[in-house]
Short mmCIF file of C-alpha atoms in Angstrom, two decimals:
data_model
loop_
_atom_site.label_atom_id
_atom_site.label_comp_id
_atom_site.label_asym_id
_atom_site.label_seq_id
_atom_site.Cartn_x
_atom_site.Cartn_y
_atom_site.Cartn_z
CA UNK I 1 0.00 0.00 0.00
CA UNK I 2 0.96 3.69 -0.72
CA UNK I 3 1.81 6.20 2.43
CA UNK I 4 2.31 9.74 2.31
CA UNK I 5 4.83 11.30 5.28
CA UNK I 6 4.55 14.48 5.86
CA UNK I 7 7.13 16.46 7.90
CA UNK I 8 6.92 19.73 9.63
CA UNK I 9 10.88 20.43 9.85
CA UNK I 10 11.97 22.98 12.77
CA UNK I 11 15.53 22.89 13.84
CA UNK I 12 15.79 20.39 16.46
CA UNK I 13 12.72 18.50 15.74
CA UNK I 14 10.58 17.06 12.83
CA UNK I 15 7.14 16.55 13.06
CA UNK I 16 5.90 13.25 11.22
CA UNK I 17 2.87 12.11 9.98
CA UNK I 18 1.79 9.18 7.70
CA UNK I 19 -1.00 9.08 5.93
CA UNK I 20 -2.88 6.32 3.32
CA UNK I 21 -3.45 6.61 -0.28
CA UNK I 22 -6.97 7.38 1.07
CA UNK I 23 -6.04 10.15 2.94
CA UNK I 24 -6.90 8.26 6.34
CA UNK I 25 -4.83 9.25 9.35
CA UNK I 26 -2.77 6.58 9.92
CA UNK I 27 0.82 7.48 12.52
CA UNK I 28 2.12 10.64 13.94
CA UNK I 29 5.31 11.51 16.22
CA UNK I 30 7.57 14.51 16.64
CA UNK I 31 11.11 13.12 16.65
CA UNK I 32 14.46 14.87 16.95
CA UNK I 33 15.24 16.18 13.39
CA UNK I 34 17.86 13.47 12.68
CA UNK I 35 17.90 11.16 9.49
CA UNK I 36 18.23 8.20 12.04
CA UNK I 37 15.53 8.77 13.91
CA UNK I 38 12.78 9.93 11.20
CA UNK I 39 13.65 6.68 9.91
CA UNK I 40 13.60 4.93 12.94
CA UNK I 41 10.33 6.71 13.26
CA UNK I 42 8.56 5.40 10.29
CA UNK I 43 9.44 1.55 10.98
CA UNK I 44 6.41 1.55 13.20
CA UNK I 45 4.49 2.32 9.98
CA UNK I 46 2.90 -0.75 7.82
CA UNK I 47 4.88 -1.92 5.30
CA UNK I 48 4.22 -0.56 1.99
CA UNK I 49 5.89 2.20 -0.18
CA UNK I 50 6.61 5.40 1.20
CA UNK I 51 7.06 8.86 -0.15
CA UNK I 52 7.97 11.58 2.18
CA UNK I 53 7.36 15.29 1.63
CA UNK I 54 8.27 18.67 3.35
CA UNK I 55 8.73 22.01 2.58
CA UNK I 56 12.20 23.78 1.14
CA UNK I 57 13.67 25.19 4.42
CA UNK I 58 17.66 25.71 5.79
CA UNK I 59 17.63 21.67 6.41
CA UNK I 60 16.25 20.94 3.08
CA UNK I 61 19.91 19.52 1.77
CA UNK I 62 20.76 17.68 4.84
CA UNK I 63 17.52 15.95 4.95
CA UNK I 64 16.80 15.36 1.35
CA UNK I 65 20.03 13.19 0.52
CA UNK I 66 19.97 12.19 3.96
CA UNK I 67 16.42 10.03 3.59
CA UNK I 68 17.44 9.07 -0.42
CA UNK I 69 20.67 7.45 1.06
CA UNK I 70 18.07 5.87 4.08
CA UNK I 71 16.36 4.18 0.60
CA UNK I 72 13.05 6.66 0.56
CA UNK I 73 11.31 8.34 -2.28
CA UNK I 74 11.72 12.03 -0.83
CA UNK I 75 10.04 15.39 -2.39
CA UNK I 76 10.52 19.21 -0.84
CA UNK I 77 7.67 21.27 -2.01
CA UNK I 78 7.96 24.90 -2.86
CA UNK I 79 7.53 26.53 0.60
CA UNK I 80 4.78 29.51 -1.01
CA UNK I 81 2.57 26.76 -2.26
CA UNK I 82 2.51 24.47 0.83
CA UNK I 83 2.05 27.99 3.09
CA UNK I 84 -0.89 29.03 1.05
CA UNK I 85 -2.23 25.19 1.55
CA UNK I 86 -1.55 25.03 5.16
CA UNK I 87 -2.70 29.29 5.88
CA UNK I 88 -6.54 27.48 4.78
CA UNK I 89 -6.01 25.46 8.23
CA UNK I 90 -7.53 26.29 11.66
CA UNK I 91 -5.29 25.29 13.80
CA UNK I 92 -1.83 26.14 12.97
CA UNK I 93 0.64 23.94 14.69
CA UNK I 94 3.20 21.45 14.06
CA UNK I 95 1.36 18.46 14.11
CA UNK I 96 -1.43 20.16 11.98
CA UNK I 97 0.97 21.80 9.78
CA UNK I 98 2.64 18.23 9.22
CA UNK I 99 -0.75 15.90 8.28
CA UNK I 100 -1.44 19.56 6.13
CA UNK I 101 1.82 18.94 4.39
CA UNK I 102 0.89 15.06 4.36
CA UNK I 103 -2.26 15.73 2.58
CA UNK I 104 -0.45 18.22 -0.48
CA UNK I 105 1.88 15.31 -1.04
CA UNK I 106 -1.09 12.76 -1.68
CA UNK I 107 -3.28 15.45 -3.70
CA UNK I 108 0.13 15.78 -6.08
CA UNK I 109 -0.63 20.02 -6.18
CA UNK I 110 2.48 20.84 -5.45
CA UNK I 111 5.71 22.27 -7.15
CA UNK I 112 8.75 20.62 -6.41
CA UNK I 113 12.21 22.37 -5.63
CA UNK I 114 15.25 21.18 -7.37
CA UNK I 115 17.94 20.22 -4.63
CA UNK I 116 21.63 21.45 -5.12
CA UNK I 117 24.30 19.08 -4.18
CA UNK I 118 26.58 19.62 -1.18
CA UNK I 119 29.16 20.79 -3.71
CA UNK I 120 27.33 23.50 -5.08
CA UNK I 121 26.34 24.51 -1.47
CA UNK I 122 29.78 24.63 -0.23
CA UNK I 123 30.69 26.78 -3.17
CA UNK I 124 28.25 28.91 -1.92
CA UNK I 125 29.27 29.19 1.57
CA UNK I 126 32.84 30.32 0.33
CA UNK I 127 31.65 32.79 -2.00
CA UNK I 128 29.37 34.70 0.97
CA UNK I 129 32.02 34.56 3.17
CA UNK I 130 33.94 35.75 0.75
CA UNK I 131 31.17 38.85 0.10
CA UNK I 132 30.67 38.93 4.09
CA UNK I 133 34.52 39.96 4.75
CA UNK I 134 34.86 42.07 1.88
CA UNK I 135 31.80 44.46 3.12
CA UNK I 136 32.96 44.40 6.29
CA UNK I 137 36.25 45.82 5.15
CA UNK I 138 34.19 48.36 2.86
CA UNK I 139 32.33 49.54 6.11
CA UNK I 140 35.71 49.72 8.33
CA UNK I 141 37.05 52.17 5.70
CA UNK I 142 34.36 54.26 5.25
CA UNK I 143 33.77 54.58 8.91
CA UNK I 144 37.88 56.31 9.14
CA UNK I 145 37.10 58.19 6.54
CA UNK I 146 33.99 59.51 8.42
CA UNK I 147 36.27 59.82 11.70
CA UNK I 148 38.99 61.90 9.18
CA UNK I 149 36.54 64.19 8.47
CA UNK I 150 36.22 65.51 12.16
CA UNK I 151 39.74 66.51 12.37
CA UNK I 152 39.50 68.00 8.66
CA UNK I 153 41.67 65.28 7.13
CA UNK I 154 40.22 64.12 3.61
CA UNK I 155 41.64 61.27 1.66
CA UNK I 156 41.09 60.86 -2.08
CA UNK I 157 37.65 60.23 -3.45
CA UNK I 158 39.05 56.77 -4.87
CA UNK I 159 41.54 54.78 -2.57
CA UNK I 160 41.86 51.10 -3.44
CA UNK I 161 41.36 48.33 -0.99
CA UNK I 162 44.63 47.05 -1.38
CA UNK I 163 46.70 50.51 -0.45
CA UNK I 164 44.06 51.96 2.28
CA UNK I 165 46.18 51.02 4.84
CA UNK I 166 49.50 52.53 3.46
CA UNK I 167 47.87 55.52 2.60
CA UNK I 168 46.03 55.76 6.27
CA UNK I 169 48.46 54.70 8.67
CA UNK I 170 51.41 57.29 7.89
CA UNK I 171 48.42 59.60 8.89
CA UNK I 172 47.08 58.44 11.73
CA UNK I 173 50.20 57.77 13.07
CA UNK I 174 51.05 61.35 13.38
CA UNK I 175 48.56 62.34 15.95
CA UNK I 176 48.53 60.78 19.05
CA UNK I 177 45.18 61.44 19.31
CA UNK I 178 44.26 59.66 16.29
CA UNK I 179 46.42 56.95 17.18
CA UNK I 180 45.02 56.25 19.95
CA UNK I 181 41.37 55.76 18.62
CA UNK I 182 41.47 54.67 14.85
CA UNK I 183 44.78 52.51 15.17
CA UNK I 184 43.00 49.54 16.50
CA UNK I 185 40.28 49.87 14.22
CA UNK I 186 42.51 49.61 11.22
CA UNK I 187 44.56 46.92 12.38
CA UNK I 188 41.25 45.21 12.39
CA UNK I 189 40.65 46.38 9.23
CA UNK I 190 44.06 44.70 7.77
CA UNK I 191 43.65 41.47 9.50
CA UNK I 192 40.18 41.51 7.56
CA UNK I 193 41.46 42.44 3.85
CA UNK I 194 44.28 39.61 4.97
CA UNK I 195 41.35 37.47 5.22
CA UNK I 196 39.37 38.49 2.46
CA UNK I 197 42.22 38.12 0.09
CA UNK I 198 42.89 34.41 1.09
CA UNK I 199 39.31 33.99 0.33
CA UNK I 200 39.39 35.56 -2.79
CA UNK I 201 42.23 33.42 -3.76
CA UNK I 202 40.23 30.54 -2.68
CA UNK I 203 37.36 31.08 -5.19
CA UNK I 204 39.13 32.11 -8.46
CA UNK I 205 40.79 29.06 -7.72
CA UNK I 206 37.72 27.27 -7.84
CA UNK I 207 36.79 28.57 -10.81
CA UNK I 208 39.96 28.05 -12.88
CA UNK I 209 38.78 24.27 -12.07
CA UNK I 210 35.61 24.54 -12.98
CA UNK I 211 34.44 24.55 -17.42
CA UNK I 212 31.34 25.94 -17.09
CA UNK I 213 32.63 28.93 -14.84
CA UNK I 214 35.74 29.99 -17.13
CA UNK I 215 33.17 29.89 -19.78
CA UNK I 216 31.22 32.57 -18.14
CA UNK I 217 34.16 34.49 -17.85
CA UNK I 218 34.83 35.38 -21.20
CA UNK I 219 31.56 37.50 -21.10
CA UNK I 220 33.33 41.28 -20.51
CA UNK I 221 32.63 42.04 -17.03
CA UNK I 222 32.34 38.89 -15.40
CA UNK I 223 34.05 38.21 -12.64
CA UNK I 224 35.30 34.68 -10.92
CA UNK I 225 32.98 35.28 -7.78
CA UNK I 226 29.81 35.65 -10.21
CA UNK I 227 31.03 33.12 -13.02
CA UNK I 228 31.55 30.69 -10.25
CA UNK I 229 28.15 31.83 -8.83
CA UNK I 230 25.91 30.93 -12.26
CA UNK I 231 28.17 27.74 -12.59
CA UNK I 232 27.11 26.30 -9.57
CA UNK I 233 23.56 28.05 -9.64
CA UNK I 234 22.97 25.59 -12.62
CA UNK I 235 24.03 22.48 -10.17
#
């Protein structure tokens, strides 16, 4: 026979309930949201063929190779769709939410979300770290420049990441005053660009590996960070 789990997915606990092809109620639990244990979970069930179904959320990844590995016929749903389905419901709480997200699975009126490997993810992690550090650095140097101002110092309109520090220093240097507020908060600044640059070197490596990326690079303009981007976008 054919059973439909649904699972309401929170971050340290899944909600899980089976249903028949009917649409009769058949199990519920909320477990710890751990491949092991939803599938220790749905052992209790009757045997029969299973297909599982949640919404795309932060754990999507982890548990939709997770319960393919653990031998189940998974789906994630586009999250709008299932929220409109589920907003219809009186009762909004997990265990509702979860024979809701049950019953969208059965009915088939659903959209599903294409999964990105763990590759493509971790390419994605180092490319908004990358972006994380070098805004960080942006706002460090923009808040000197701001502090310059108050003393009537002005640097250049354009001063390059690379040679804000050698162009800063020298001046802050010079007043004791100065040095004693804005030298720590440029020494933070370098130890950031030192870390953004690593990065950096990190992800046009990557993308010197990778065919479809250095393809997207020969359009003027782009860059490794967004060639490497679309390249893994498509994975």
């Amino acid at each position: 026979m054919d059973y439909f789990v649904g699972l309401d997915v929170s971050l340290r606990s899944v909600a899980v309930c089976v249903i028949d092809a009917d649409g009769k109620h058949v199990f519920e639990r909320s477990v710890d949201c751990e491949i092991e244990d939803i599938a220790a979970c749905l052992r209790d069930v009757p045997q029969g063929r299973y297909r599982i179904g949640f919404e795309s959320v932060a754990m999507s990844q982890h548990l939709y190779f997770g319960l393919q590995c653990a031998g189940f016929d998974v789906v994630c749903m586009e999250a709008r769709q299932v929220n409109a389905a589920l907003s219809a419901m009186r009762n909004k709480t997990d265990k509702t939410d979860a024979r809701g997200i049950a019953q969208v699975l059965r009915s088939g009126w659903f959209s599903k979300v294409f999964i990105k490997s763990r590759e493509a993810h971790a390419y994605r992690a180092l490319l908004s770290s990358r972006k994380a550090v070098q805004k960080k650095c942006i706002d460090l140097a923009n808040e000197v420049r701001g502090l310059f101002r108050i003393f009537d110092l002005r640097l250049p309109s354009r001063v390059d990441q690379g040679s804000f520090d050698e162009r800063v220093r020298p001046v802050i240097e010079a007043d004791p005053d100065l040095s004693r507020a804005l030298l720590p908060l440029l020494d933070a600044r370098a130890m950031l660009y030192k870390t953004y640059r690593e990065l950096d070197r990190r992800v046009k490596q990557a993308a010197s590996h990778d065919a479809i990326c250095l393809r997207f690079m020969t359009i003027p303009g782009m860059g490794a960070d967004r060639g490497l981007h679309l390249s893994r976008h498509r994975r």
